[in-house]
Coordinates of C-alpha atoms in Angstrom, one line a residue:
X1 CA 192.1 193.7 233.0
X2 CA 190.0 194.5 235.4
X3 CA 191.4 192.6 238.5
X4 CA 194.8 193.8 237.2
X5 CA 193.0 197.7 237.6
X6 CA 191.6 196.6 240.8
X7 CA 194.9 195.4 242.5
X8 CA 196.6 198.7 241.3
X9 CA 193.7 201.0 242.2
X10 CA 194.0 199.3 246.1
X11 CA 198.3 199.8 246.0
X12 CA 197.1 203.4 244.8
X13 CA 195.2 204.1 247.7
X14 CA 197.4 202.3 250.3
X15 CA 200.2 204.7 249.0
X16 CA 197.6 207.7 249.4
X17 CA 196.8 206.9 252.7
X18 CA 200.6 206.4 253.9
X19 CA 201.5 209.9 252.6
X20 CA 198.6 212.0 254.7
X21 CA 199.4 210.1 257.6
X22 CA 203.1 210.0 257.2
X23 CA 203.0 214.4 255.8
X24 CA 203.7 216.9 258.6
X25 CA 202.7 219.5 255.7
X26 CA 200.0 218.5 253.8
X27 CA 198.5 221.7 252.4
X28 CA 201.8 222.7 251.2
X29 CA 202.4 220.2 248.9
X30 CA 201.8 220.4 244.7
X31 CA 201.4 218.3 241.7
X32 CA 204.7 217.3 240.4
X33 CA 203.7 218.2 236.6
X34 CA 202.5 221.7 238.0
X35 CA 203.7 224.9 236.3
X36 CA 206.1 223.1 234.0
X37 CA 206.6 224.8 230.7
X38 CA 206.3 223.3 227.5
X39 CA 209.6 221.3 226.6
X40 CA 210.6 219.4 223.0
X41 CA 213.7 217.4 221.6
X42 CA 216.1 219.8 220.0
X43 CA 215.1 221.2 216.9
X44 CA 211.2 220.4 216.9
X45 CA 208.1 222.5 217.8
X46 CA 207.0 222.3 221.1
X47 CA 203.5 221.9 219.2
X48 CA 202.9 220.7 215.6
X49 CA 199.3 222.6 215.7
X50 CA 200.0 225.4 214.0
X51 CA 201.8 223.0 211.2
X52 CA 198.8 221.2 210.9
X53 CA 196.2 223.8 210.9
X54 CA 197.3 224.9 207.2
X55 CA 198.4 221.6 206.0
X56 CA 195.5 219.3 206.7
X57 CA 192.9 221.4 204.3
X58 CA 195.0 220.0 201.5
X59 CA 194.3 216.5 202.6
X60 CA 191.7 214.4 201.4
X61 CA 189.8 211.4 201.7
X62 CA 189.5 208.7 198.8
X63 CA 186.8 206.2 198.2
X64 CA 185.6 203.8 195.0
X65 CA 183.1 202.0 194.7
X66 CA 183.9 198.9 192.8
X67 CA 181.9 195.7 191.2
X68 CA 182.9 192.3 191.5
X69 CA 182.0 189.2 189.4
X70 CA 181.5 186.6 192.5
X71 CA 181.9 183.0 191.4
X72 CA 179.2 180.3 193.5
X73 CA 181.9 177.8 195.3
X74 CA 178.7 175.0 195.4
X75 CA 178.1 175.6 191.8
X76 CA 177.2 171.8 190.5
X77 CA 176.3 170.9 193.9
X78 CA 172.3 170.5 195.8
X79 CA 173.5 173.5 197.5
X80 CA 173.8 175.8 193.8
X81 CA 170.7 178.1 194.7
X82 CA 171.2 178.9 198.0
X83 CA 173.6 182.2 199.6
X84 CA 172.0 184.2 197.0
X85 CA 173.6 182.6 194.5
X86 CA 171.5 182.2 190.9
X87 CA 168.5 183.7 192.0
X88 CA 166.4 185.4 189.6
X89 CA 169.0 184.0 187.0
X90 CA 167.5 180.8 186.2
X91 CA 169.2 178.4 189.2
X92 CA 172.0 177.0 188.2
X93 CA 174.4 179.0 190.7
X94 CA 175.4 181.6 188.1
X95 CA 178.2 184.4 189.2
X96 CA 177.0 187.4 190.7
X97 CA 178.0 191.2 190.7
X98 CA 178.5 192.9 193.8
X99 CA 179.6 195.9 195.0
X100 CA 183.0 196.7 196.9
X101 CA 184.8 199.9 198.5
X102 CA 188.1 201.2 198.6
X103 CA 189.5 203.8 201.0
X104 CA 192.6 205.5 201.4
X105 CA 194.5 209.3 201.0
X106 CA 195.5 212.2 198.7
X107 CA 196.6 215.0 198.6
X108 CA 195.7 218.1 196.7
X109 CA 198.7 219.9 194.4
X110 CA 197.2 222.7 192.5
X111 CA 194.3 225.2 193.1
X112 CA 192.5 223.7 190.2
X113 CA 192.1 220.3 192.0
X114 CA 194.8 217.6 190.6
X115 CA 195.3 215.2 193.3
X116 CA 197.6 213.0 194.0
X117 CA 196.8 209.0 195.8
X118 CA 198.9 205.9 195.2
X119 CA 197.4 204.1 191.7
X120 CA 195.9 201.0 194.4
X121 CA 193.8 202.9 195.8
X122 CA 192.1 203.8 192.8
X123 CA 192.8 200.4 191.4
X124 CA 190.3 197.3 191.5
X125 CA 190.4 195.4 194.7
X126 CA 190.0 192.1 192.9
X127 CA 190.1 190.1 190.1
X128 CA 187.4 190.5 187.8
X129 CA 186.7 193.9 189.5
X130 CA 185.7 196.9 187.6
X131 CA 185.9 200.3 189.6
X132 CA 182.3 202.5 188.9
X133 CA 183.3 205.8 190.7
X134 CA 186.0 207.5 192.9
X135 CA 184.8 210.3 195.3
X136 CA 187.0 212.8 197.1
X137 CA 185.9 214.3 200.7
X138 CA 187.8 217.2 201.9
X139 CA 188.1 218.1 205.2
X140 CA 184.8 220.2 205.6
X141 CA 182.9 217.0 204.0
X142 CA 182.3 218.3 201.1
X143 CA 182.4 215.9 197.9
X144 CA 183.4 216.0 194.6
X145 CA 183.5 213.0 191.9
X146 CA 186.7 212.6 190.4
X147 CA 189.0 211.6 187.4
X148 CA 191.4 209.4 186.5
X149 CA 194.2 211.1 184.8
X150 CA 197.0 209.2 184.8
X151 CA 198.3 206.0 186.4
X152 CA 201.9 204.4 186.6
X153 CA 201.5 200.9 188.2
X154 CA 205.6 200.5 189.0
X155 CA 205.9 202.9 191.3
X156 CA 202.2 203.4 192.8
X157 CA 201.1 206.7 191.7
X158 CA 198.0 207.8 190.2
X159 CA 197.0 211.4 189.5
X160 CA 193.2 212.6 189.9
X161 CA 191.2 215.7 188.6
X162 CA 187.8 217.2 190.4
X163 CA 186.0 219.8 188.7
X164 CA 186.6 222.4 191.2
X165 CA 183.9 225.3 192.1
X166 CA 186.4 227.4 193.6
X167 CA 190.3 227.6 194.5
X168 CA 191.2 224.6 196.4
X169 CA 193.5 224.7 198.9
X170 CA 197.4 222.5 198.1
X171 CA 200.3 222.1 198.9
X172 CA 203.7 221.6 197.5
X173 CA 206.6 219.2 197.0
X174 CA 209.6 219.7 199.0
X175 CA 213.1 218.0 197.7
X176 CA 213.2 214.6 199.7
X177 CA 217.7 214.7 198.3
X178 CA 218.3 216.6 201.6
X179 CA 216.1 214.4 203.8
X180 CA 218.4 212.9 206.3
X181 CA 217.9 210.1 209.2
X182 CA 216.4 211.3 211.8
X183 CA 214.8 214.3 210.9
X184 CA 211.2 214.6 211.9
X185 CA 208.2 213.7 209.7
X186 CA 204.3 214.3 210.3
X187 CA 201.9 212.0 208.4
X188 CA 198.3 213.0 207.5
X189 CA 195.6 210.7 206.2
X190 CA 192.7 208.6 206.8
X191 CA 193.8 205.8 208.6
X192 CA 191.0 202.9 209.5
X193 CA 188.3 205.8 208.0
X194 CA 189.7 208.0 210.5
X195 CA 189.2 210.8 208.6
X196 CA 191.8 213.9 208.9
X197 CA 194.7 211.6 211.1
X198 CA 197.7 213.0 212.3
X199 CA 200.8 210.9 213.0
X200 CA 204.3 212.5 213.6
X201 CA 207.8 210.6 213.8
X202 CA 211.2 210.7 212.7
X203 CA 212.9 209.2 209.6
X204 CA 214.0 206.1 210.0
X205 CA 215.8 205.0 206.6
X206 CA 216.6 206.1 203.1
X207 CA 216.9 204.5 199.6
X208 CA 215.2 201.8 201.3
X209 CA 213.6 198.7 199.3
X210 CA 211.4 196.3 199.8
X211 CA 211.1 193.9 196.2
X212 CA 209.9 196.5 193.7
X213 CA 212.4 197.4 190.6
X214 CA 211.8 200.9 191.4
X215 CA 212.1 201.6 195.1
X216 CA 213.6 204.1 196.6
X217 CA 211.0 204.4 199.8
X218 CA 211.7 206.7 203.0
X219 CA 211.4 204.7 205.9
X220 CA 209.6 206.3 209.0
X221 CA 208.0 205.2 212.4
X222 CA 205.6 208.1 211.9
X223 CA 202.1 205.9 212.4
X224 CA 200.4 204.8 208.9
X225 CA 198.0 202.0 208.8
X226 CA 195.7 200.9 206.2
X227 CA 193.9 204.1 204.7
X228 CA 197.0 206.0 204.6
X229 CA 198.1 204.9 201.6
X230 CA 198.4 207.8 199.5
X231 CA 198.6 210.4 201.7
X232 CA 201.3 212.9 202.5
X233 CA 204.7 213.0 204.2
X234 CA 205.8 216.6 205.5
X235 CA 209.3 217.4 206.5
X236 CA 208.6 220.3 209.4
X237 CA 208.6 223.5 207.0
X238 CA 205.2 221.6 205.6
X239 CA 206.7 220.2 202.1
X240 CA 205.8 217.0 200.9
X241 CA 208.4 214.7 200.6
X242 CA 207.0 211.5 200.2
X243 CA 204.1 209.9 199.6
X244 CA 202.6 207.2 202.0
X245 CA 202.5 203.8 200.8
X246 CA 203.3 201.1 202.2
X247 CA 203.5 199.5 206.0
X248 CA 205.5 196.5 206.9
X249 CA 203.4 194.6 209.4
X250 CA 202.6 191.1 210.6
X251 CA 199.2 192.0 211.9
X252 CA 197.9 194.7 209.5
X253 CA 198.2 197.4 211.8
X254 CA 201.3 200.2 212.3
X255 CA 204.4 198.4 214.2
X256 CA 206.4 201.6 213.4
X257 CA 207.7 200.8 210.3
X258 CA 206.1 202.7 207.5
X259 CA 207.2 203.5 203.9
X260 CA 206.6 206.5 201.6
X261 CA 207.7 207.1 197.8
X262 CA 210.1 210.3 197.9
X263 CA 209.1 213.4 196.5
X264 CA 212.4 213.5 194.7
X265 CA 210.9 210.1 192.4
X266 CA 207.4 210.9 192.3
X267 CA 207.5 214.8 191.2
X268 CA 208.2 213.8 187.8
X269 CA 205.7 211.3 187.7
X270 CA 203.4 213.4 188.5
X271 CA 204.0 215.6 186.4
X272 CA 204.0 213.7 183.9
X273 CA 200.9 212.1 184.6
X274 CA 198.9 215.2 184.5
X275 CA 199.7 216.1 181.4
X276 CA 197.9 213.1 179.9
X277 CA 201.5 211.4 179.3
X278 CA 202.4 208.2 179.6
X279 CA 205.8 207.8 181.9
X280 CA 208.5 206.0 179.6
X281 CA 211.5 204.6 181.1
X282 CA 215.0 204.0 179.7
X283 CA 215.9 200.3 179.2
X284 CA 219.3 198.4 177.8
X285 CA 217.9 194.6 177.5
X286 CA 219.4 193.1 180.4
X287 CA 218.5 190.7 183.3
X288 CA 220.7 191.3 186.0
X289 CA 221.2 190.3 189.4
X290 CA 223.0 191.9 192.8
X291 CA 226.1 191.5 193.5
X292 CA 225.4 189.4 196.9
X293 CA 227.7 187.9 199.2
X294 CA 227.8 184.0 197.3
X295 CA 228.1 185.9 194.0
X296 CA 230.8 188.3 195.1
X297 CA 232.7 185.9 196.4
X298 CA 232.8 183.5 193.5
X299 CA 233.7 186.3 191.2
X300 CA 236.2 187.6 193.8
X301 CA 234.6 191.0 194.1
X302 CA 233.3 193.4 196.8
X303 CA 229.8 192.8 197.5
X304 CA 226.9 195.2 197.3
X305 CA 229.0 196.8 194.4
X306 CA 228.0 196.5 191.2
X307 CA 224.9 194.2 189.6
X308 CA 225.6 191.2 187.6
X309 CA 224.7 190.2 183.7
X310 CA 222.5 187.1 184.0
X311 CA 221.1 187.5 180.0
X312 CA 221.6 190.2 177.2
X313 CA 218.5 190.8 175.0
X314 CA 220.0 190.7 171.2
X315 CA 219.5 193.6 169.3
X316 CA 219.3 195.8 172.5
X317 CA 221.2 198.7 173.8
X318 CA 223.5 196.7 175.9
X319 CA 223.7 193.8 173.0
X320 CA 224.9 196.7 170.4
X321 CA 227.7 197.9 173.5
X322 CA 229.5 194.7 173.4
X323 CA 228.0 193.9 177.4
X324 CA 227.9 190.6 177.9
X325 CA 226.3 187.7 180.4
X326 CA 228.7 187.5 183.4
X327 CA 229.7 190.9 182.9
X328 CA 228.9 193.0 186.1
X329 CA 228.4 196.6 185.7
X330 CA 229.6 199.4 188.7
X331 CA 228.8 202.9 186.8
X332 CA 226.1 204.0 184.6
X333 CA 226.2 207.2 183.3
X334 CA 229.0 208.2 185.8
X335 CA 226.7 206.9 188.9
X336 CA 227.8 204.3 190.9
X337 CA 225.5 201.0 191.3
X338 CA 224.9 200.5 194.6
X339 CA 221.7 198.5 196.6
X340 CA 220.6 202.1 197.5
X341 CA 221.0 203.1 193.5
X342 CA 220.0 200.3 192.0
X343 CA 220.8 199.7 188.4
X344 CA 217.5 199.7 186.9
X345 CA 216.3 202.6 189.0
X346 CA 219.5 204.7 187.1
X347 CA 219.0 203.4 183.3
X348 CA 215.3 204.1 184.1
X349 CA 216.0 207.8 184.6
X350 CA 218.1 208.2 181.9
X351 CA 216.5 210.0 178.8
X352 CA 215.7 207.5 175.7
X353 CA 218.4 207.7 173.1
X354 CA 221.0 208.8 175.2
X355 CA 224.4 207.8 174.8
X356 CA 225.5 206.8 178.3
X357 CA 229.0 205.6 179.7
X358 CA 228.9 202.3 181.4
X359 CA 232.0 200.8 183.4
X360 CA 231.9 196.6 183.8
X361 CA 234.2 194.0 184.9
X362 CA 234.7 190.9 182.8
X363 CA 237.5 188.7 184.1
X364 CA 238.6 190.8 187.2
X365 CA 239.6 193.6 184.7
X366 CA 236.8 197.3 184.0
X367 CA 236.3 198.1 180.7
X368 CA 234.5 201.0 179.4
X369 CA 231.7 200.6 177.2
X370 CA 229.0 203.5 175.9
X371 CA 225.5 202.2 175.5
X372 CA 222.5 204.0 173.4
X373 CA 219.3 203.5 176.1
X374 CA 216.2 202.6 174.5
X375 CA 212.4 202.6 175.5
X376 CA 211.2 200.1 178.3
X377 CA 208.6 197.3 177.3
X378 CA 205.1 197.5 179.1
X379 CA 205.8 195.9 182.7
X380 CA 203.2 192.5 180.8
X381 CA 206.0 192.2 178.1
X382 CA 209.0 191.8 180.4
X383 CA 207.4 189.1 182.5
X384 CA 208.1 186.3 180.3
X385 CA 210.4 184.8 182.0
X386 CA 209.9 180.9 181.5
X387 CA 208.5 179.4 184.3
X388 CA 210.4 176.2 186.1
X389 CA 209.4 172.5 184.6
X390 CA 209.3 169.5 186.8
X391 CA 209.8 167.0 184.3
X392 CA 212.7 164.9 184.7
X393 CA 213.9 164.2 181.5
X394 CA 217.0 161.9 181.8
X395 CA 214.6 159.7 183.0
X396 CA 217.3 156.7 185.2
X397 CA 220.3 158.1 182.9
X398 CA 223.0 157.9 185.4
X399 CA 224.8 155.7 184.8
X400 CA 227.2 155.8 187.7
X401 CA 230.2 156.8 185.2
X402 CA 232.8 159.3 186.5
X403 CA 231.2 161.8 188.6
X404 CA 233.9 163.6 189.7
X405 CA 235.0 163.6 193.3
X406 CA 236.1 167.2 194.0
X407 CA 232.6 168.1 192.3
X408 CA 231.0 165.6 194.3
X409 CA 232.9 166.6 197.6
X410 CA 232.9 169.9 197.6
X411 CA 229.2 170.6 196.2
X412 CA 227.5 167.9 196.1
X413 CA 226.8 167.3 192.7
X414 CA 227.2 164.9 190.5
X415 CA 226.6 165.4 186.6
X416 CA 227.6 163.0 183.2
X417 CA 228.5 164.4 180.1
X418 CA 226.0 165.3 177.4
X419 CA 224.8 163.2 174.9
X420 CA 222.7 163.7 171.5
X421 CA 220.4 161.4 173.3
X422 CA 220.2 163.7 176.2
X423 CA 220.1 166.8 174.6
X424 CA 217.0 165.3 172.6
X425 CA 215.1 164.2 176.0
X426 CA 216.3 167.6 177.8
X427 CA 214.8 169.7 174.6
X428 CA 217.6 172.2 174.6
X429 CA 219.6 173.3 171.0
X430 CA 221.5 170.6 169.5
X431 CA 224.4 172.5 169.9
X432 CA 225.0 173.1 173.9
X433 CA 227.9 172.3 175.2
X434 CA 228.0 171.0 179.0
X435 CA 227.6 168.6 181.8
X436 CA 224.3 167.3 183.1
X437 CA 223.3 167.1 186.5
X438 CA 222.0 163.7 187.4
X439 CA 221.5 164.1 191.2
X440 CA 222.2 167.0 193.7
X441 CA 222.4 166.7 198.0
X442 CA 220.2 168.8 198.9
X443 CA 222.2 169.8 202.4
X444 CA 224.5 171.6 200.4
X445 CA 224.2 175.4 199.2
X446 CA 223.4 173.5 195.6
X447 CA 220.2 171.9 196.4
X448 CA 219.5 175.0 198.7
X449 CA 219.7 177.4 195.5
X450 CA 218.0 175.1 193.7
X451 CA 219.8 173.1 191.3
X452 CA 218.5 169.7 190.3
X453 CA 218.6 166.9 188.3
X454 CA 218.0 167.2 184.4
X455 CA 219.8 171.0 184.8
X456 CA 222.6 171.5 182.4
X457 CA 226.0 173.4 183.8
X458 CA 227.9 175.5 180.5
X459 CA 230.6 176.7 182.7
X460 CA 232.3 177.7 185.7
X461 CA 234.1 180.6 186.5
X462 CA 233.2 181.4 183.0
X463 CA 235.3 178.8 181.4
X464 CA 233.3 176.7 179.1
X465 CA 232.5 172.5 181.1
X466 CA 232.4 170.0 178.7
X467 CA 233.2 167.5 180.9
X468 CA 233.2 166.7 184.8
X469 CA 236.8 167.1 184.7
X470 CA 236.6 170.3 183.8
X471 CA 234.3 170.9 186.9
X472 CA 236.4 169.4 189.1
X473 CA 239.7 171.5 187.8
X474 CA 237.5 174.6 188.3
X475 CA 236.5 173.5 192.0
X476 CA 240.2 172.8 192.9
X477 CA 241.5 176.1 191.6
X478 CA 238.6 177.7 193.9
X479 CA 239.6 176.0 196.7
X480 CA 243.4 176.7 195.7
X481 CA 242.7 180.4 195.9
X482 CA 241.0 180.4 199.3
X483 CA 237.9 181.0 198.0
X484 CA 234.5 179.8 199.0
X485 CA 232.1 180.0 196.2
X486 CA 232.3 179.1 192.4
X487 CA 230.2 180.8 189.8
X488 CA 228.2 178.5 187.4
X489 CA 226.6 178.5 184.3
X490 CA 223.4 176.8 184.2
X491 CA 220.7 176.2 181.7
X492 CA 217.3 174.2 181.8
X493 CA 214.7 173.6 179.4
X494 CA 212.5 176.9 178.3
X495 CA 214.7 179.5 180.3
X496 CA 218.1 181.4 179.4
X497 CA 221.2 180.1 181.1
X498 CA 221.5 181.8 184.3
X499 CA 224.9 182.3 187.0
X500 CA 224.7 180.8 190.2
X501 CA 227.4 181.4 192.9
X502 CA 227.4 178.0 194.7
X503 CA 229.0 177.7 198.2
X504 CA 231.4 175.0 198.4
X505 CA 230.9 172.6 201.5
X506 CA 232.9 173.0 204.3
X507 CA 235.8 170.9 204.4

């Protein structure tokens, strides 16, 4: 850096010296920047000071202080008393306790001190990690310990209390529905420490997700780095419409793409929260899936419209409305299901024991079906999803009998019929129906989605395979129909059959 200043500090002076040699006028000349007046883009304050000045009161600083249980990596080695480790405990290398910190943002929302921060800032940092205290700093330094009120992991918002000597100063949410691409956004928090931060862009995206069940994030390139989680989002008439929290970033630091939790989704929440309550959630006992490219295409559908009926939960809402797996369902209570309106993000909304329309497709043709929406599970109880198992129970059981060539052809798999002697090995009901898989090539969209050996296909196009001829009728009236993709039924051991759109291979 400093031979590149050098070289442009001597092309600097060069150019100086040609202009007062080369200048008939010298003294007459000016600044090019002189006397210009202030100038912004359409629409936007030539200065966001004034803006800021009132806002930024109502923006505070977050901190815990945290204890972690930290485990001795050379326990049961010479090295077991040394780093600290099992002193004063008797040797041994016995787990310590330490202390931790956590920083990020809130914001204020009522004169009486509820505060508002995304539920990991206030969260432990770390397994085994307790948090002792959370501390609010305003803006004038002052410091107040604070309560937990209220937390709702699935959406990352947590609601404090401080036990406020006077009337604090707050602010309001705006309504993020008439937030629009483009407009401009101004950001306040603490990041790196920074205390009191000011960023300012535009928005970027709506409706936007990035793996959550519930997201529904604004996206901006207003700066936020780590320590603004929790902080505000203004629109320019000073109304919070989201709530910082998340950055997407190979390095850890801004690279303009920023997230924030709209007001719109978070109000009620809050509310919520700082009444004591806990937020419930409707639910219909479904796993579903989108309706992506592969899928759409094997079903013969438009993409990105609609979600798709991997499993019904008996004795559920959508169990008791006739919905069934390989259904795919477009409306919910007359809203369209979209990737920007999720289906879980609508049935979540709607009010427990409601009787709600639902429009699906089963077999190309909508049907209308009205569903009664019950309570969601705790998020604990709904991941039970079995895990995958490795073991390879048909063992060498191919036994090189018809494997079907336009199965084998066109996706690379080849399967055998079942057998109560399979069935017993695989550990599935003595009753399925199907073809097993006893080898997949794994350059074909098969292996690349995962199928394998041991996995048991139930049907395709959702007509029932008990056989590979079956298969192999199913593949040809795919291909027949110029379509690229086929839609299969598969079950393995400890999971619920789930669709998978397979690509056929290129001819």
């Amino acid at each position: 850096m400093r031979y590149a200043y050098a070289i442009t500090g001597a092309l600097l002076l060069g150019g100086t010296a040609i202009a007062v040699t080369s200048s008939p006028n010298v003294g007459a000349q000016t600044a090019q920047n002189e006397g210009m007046q202030a100038a912004a883009p359409a629409g936007a304050p030539a200065s966001l000071a004034d803006m800021v000045e009132k806002l930024q009161p109502a923006v505070v600083n977050i901190s815990t202080k945290q204890r972690v249980q930290v485990q001795n990596p050379f326990a049961g080695t010479p090295f077991g008393d040394l780093f600290g480790f099992g002193q004063g405990g008797g040797g041994g290398g016995q787990p310590q306790t330490r202390q931790a910190q956590s920083l990020g943002s809130g914001f204020i929302i009522s004169p009486d001190g509820y505060i508002v921060t995304n539920n990991h800032v206030v969260s432990a940092g770390a397994e085994g990690a307790s948090v002792d205290s959370i501390t609010v700093t305003l803006t004038n330094r002052e410091e107040y310990p604070a309560k937990l009120v209220g937390r709702d992991p699935a959406t990352d918002i947590a609601v404090l209390k401080i036990d406020a000597k006077k009337p604090m100063p707050f602010v309001k949410f705006g309504d993020s529905t008439r937030a629009r691409v483009g407009d401009w956004v101004v950001a306040i928090g603490n990041p790196f420490a920074l205390s009191g931060t000011v960023t300012a862009g535009i928005i970027s995206a709506l409706h936007r997700g990035t793996g959550g069940t519930y997201d529904k994030f604004i996206q901006t390139d207003a700066s936020i780095n780590q320590g603004n989680s929790g902080g505000p989002m203004f629109d320019m008439a000073g109304n919070v419409i989201g709530i910082n929290s998340q950055i997407l970033s190979p390095s850890g630091g801004n690279v303009g793409i920023g997230f924030a939790i709209p007001s719109e989704q978070a109000a009620p929440i809050v509310e919520t929260l700082r009444k004591g309550q806990i937020v419930k959630r409707g639910y219909l006992g479904i796993q579903i899936t989108p309706l992506g490219e592969d899928m759409a295409d094997s079903l013969g559908l438009a993409k990105n419209r609609g979600e798709f009926v991997q499993s019904v939960e008996p004795g559920k809402g959508a169990d008791k409305a006739g919905i069934k797996a390989g259904d795919v369902i477009v409306s919910v209570a007359g809203q369209e299901v979209t990737p920007d309106q999720n289906l879980s993000s609508i049935v979540a909304n709607q009010a427990i024991g409601a009787r709600v329309p639902i429009v699906i497709i089963r077999n190309g043709q909508r049907q209308n079906v009205t569903a009664i929406v019950g309570e969601r599970p705790p998020e604990d109880q709904l991941n039970n999803f079995a895990q995958q198992q490795d073991d390879d129970a048909l063992g060498q059981q191919d036994n090189g009998s018809d494997n079907g060539q336009a199965a084998q052809k066109s996706l690379g798999i080849s399967a055998i019929p079942l057998t109560s002697s399979i069935i017993r090995q695989l550990g599935i009901a003595a009753d399925t129906r199907g073809i097993v898989i006893t080898a997949v090539d794994a350059s074909t969209d098969a292996g690349a989605k995962g199928l394998r050996r041991g996995d048991v296909i139930i049907s395709a196009n959702n007509r029932p395979v008990v056989s590979q001829s079956d298969l192999d009728a199913a593949v040809k009236q795919v291909s027949s129909q110029g379509r690229s993709a086929i839609l299969l039924q598969v079950l393995r051991r400890g999971q619920p059959p789930i669709f998978l759109p397979v690509r056929l291979r290129d001819k």
